PDB file of C-alpha atoms in Angstrom:
ATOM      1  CA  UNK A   1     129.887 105.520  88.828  1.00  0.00           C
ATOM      2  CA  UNK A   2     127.157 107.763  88.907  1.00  0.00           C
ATOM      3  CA  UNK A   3     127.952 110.802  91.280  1.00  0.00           C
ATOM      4  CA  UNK A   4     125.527 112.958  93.663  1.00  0.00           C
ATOM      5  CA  UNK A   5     126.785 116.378  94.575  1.00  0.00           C
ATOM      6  CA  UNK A   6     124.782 118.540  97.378  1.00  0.00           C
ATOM      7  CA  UNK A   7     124.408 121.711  97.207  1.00  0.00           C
ATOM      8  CA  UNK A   8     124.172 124.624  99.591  1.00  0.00           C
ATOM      9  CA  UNK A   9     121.837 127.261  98.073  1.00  0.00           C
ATOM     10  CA  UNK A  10     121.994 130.956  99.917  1.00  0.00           C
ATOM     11  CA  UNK A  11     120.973 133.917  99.175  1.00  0.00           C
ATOM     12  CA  UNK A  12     123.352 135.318  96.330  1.00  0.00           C
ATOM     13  CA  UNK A  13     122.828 132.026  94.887  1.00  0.00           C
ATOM     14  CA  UNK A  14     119.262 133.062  94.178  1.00  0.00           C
ATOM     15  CA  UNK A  15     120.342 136.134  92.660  1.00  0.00           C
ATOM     16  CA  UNK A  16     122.522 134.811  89.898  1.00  0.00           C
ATOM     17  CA  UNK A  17     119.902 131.990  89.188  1.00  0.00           C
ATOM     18  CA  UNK A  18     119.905 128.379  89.005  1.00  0.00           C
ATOM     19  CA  UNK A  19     120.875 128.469  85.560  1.00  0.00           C
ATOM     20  CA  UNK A  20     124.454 128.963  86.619  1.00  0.00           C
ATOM     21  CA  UNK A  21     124.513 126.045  89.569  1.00  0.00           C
ATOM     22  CA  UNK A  22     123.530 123.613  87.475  1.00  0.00           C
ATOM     23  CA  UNK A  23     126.606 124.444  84.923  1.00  0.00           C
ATOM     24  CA  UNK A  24     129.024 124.015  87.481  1.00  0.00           C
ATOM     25  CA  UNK A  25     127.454 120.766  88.823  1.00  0.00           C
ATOM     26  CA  UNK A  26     127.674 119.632  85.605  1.00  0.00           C
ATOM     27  CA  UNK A  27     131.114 120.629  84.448  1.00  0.00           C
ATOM     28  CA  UNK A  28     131.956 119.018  88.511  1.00  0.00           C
ATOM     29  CA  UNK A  29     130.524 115.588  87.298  1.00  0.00           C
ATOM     30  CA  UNK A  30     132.043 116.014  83.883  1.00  0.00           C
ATOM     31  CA  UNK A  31     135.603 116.308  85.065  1.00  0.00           C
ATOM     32  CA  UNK A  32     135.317 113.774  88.071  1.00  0.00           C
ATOM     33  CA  UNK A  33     133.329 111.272  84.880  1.00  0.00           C
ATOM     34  CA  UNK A  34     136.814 111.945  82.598  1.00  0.00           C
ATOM     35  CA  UNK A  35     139.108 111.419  85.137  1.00  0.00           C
ATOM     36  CA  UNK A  36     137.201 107.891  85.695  1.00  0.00           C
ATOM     37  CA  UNK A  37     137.069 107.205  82.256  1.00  0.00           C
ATOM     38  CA  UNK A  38     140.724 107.941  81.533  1.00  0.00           C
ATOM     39  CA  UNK A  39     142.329 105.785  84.311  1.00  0.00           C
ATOM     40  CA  UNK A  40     139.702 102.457  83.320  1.00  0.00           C
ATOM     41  CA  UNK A  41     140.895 102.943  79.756  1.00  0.00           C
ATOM     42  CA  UNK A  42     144.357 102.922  80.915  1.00  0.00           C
ATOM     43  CA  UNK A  43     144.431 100.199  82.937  1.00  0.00           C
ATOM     44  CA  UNK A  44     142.491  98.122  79.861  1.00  0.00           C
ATOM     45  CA  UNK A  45     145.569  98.600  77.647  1.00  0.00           C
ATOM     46  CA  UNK A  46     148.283  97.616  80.035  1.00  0.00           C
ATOM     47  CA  UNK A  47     145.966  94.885  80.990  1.00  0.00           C
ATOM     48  CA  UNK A  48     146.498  95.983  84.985  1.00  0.00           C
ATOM     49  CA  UNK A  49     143.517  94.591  87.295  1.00  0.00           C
ATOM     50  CA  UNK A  50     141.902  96.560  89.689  1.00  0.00           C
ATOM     51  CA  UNK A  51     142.581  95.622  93.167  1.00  0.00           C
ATOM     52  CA  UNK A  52     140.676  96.260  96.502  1.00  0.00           C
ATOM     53  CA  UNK A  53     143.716  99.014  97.241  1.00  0.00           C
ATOM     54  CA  UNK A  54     143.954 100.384  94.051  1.00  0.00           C
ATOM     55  CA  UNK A  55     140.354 101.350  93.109  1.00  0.00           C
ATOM     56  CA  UNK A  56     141.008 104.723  91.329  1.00  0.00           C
ATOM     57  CA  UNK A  57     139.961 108.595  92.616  1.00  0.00           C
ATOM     58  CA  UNK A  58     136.921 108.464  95.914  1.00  0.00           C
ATOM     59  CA  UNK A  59     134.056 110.288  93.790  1.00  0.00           C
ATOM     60  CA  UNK A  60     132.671 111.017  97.667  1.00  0.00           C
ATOM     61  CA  UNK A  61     136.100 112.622  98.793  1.00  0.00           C
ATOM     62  CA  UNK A  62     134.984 116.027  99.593  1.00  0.00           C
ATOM     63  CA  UNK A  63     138.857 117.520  98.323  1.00  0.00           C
ATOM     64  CA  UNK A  64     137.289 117.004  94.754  1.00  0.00           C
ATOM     65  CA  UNK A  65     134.245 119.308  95.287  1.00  0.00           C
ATOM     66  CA  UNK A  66     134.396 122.697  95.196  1.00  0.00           C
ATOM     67  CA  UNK A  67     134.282 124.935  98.494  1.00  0.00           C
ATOM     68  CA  UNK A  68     130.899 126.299  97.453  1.00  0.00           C
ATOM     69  CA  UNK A  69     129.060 122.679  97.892  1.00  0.00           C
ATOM     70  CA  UNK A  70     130.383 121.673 100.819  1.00  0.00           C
ATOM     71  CA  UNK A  71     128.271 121.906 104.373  1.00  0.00           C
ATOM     72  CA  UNK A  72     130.300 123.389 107.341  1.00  0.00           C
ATOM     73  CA  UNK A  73     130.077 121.054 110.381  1.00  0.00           C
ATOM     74  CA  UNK A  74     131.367 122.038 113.930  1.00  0.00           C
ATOM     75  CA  UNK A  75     131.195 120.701 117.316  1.00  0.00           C
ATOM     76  CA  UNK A  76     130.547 122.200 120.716  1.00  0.00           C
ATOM     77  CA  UNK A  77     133.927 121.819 122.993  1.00  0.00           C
ATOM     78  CA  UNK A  78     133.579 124.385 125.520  1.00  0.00           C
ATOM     79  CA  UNK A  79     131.257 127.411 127.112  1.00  0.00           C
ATOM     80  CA  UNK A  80     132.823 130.400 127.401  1.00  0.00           C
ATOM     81  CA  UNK A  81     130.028 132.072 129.781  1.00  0.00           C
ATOM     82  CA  UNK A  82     127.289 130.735 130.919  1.00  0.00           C
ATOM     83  CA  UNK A  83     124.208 132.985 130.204  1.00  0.00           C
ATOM     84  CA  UNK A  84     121.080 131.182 132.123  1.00  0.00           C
ATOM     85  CA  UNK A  85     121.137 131.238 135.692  1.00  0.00           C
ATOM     86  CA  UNK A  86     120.441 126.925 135.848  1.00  0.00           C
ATOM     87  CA  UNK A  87     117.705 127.926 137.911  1.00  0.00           C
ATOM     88  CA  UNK A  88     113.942 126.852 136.816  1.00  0.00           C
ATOM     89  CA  UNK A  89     110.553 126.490 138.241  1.00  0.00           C
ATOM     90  CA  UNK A  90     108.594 123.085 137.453  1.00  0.00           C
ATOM     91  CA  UNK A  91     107.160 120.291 139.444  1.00  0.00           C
ATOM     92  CA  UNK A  92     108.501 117.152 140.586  1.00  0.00           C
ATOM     93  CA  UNK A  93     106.746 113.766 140.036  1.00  0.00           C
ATOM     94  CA  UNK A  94     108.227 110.101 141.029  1.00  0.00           C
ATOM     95  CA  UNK A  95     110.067 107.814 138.021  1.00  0.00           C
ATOM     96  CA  UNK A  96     108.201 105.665 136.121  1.00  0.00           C
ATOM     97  CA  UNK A  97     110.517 102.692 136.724  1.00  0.00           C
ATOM     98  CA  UNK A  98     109.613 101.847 140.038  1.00  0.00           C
ATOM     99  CA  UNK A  99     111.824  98.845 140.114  1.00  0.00           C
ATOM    100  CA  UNK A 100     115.205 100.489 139.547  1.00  0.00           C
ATOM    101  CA  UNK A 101     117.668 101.574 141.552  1.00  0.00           C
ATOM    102  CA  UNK A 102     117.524 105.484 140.664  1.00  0.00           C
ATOM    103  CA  UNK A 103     113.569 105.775 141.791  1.00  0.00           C
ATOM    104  CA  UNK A 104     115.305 105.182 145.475  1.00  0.00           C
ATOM    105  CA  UNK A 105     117.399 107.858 145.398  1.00  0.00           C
ATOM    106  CA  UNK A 106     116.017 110.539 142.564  1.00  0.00           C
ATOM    107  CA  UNK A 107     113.036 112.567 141.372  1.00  0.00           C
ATOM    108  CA  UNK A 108     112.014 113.919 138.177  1.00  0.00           C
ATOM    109  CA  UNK A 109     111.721 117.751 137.573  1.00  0.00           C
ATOM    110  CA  UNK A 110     110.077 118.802 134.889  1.00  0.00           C
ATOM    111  CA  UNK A 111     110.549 122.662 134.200  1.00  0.00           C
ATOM    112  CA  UNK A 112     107.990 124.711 133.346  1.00  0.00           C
ATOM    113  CA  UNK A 113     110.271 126.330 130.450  1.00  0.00           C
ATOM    114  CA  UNK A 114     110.774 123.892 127.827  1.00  0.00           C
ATOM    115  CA  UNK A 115     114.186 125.047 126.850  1.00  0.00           C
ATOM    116  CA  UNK A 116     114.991 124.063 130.255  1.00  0.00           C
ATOM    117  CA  UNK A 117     115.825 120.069 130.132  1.00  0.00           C
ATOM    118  CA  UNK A 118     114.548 117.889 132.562  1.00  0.00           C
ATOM    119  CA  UNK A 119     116.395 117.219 136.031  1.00  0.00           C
ATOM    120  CA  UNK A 120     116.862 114.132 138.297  1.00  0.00           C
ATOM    121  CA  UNK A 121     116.802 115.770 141.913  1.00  0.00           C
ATOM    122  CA  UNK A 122     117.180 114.005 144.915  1.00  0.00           C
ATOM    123  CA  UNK A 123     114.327 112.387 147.283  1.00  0.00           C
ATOM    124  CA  UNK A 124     116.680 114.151 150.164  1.00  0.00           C
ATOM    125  CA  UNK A 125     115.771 117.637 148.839  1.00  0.00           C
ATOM    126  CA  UNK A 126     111.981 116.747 148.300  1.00  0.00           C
ATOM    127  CA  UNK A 127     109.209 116.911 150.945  1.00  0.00           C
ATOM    128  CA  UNK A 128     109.114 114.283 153.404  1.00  0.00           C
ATOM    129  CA  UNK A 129     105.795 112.534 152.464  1.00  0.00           C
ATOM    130  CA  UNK A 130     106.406 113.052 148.482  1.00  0.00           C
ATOM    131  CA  UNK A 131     107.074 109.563 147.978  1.00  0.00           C
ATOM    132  CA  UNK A 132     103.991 108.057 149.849  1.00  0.00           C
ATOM    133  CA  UNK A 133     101.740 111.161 147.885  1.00  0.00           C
ATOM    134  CA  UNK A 134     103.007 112.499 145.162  1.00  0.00           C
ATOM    135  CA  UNK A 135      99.381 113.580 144.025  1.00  0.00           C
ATOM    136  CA  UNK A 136      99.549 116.526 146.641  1.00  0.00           C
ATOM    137  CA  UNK A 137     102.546 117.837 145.047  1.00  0.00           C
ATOM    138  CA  UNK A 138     101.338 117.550 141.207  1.00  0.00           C
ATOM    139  CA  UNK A 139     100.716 121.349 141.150  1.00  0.00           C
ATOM    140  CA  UNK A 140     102.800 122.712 143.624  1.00  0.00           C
ATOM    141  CA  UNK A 141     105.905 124.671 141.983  1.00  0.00           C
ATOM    142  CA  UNK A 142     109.344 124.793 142.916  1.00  0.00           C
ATOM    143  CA  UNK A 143     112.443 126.088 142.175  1.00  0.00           C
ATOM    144  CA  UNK A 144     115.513 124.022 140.917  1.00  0.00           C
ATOM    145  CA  UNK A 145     119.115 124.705 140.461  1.00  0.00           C
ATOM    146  CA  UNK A 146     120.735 122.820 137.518  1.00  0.00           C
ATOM    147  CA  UNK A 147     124.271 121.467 138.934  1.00  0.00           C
ATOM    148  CA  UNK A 148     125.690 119.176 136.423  1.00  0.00           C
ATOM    149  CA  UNK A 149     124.652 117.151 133.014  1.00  0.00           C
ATOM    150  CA  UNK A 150     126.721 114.097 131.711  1.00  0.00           C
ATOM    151  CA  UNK A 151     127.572 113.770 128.619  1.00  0.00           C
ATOM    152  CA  UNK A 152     126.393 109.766 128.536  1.00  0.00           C
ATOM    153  CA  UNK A 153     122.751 111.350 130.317  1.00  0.00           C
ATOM    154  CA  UNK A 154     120.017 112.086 128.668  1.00  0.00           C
ATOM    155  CA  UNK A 155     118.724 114.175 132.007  1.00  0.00           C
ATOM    156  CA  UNK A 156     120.421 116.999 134.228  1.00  0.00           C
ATOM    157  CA  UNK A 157     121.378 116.794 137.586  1.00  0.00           C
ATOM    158  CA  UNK A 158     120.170 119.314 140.390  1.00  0.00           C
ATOM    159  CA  UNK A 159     119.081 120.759 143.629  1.00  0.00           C
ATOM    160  CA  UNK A 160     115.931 121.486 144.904  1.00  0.00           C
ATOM    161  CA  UNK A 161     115.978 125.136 146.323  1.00  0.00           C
ATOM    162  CA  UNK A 162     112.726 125.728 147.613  1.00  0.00           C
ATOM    163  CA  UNK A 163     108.850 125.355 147.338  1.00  0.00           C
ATOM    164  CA  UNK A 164     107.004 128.456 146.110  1.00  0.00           C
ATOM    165  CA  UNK A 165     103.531 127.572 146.718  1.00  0.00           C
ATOM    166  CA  UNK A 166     100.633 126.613 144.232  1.00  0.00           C
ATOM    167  CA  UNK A 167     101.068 126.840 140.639  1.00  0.00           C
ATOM    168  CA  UNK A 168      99.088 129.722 139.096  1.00  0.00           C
ATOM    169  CA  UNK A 169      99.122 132.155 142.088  1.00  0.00           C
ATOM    170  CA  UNK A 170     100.558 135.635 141.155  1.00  0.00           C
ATOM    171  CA  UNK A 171     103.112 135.252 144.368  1.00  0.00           C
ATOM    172  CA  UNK A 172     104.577 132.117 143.600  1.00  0.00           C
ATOM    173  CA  UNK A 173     104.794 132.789 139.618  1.00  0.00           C
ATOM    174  CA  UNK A 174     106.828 136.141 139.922  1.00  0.00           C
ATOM    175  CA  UNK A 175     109.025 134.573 142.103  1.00  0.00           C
ATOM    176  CA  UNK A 176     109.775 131.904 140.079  1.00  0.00           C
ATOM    177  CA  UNK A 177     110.655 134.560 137.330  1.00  0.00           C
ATOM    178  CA  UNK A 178     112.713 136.533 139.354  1.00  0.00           C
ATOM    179  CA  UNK A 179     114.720 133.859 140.503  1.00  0.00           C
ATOM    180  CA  UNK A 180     114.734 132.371 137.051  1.00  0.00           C
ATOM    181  CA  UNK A 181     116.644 135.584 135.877  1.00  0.00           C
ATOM    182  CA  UNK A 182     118.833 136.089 138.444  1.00  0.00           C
ATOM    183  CA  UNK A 183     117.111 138.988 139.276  1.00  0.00           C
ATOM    184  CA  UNK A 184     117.658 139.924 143.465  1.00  0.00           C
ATOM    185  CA  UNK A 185     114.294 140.749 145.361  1.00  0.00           C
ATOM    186  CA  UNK A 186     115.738 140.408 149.076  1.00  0.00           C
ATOM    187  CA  UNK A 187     114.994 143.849 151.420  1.00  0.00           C
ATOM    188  CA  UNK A 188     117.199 146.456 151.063  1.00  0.00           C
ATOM    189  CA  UNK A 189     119.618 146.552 153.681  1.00  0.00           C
ATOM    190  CA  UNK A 190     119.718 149.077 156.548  1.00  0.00           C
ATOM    191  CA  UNK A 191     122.739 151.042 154.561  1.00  0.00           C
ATOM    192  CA  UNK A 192     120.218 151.685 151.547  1.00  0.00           C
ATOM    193  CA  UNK A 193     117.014 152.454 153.357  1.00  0.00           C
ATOM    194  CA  UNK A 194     118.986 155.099 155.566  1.00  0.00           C
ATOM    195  CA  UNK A 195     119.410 156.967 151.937  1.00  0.00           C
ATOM    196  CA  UNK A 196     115.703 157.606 151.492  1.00  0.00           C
ATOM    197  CA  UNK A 197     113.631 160.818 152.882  1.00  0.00           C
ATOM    198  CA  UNK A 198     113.073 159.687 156.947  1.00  0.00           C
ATOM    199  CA  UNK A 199     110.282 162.994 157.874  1.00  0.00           C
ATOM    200  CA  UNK A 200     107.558 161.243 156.441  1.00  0.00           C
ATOM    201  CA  UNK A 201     105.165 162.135 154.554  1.00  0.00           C
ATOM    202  CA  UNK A 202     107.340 162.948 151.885  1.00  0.00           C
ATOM    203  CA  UNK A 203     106.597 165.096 149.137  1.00  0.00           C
ATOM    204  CA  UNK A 204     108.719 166.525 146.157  1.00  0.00           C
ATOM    205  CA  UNK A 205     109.209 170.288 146.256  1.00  0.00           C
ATOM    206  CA  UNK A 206     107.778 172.319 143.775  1.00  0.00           C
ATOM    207  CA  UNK A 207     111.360 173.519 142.694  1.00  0.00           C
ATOM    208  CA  UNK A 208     112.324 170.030 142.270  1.00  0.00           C
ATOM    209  CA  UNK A 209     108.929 168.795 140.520  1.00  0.00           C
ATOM    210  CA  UNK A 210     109.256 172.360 137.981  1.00  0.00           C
ATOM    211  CA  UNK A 211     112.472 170.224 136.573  1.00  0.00           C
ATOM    212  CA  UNK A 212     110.767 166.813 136.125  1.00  0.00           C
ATOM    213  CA  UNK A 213     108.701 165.511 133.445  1.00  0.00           C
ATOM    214  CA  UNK A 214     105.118 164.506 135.399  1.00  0.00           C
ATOM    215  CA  UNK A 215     104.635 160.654 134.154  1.00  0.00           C
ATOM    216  CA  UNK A 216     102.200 160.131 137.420  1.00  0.00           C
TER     217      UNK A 216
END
């Protein structure tokens, strides 16, 4: 039988040429073409047939290839640490199927990053009139918390945390950000503003501005 062999071709591979890939390939199908041969001719003379269980060496068993031509495959079983924050700005728009039982009870939110996969929320967590006018939500953003994703789902599951206004305003954009990267912009508590200068105006003394560098 004729015999394909695949090839991974890297870097150092390029380096020694393609002259010496195809020898080995070739020597490969040579030895895997012999060891065919041998056992047919074999069977011919003690006049054996070849049954369904006894059908000689798989050509496609990967045990017969060298390391060098065989792809790596692996499979996701765990997340050590989660590095996004599940949080996302988007917009949130009704379900096309109108007729099913999951456009009672969930949303659509469709992230603005699209790394970010796309999240049934539910109707709870949306504004009261959403369902009766979705058109005066179309460009409002909000902010949603990613909470779970089945493995049989082709869509996350999540929370609605809150509405940050129109989309395209400078407010409602950084905040989206911030939250997006964890990043905290609440007021500093009472303990921390105590810290600062309280005889205002405050100005930096000359001793103390002699050992800065001046990036005003």
């Amino acid at each position: 039988p004729d015999v394909i062999i695949e090839a991974q071709f890297d870097d150092n591979d390029a380096e020694h040429g393609q002259d010496h890939l195809q020898d080995m390939l070739t020597d490969d199908i040579k030895k895997l073409s012999l060891d065919t041969g041998e056992k047919g001719k074999a069977a011919g003379v003690t006049g054996v047939h070849r049954t369904k269980q006894d059908d000689g060496p798989k050509v496609n068993d990967p045990r017969l290839l060298p390391d060098e031509f065989l792809q790596r495959t692996a499979k996701v079983v765990y997340i050590l640490e989660k590095k996004h924050s599940r949080a996302a700005t988007g917009f949130i728009k009704l379900l096309a199927d109108r007729n099913s039982e999951l456009f009672k009870r969930c949303a659509m939110f469709s992230p603005v990053d699209h790394r970010v996969p796309r999240v049934y929320v539910p109707l709870a967590d949306c504004p009261a009139d959403f369902v009766t006018k979705p058109e005066a939500y179309s460009q409002m953003l909000f902010i949603c918390r990613i909470v779970d994703w089945k493995e049989d789902s082709n869509f996350a599951s999540g929370q609605l945390c809150k509405s940050l206004g129109q989309a395209g305003e400078i407010e409602p954009e950084s905040e989206g950000i911030l939250m997006e990267y964890g990043v905290d912009f609440s007021d500093f508590s009472p303990e921390v503003l105590e810290c600062l200068p309280q005889n205002l105006p405050w100005v930096i003394s000359p001793g103390e501005l002699a050992k800065r560098r001046d990036l005003r």
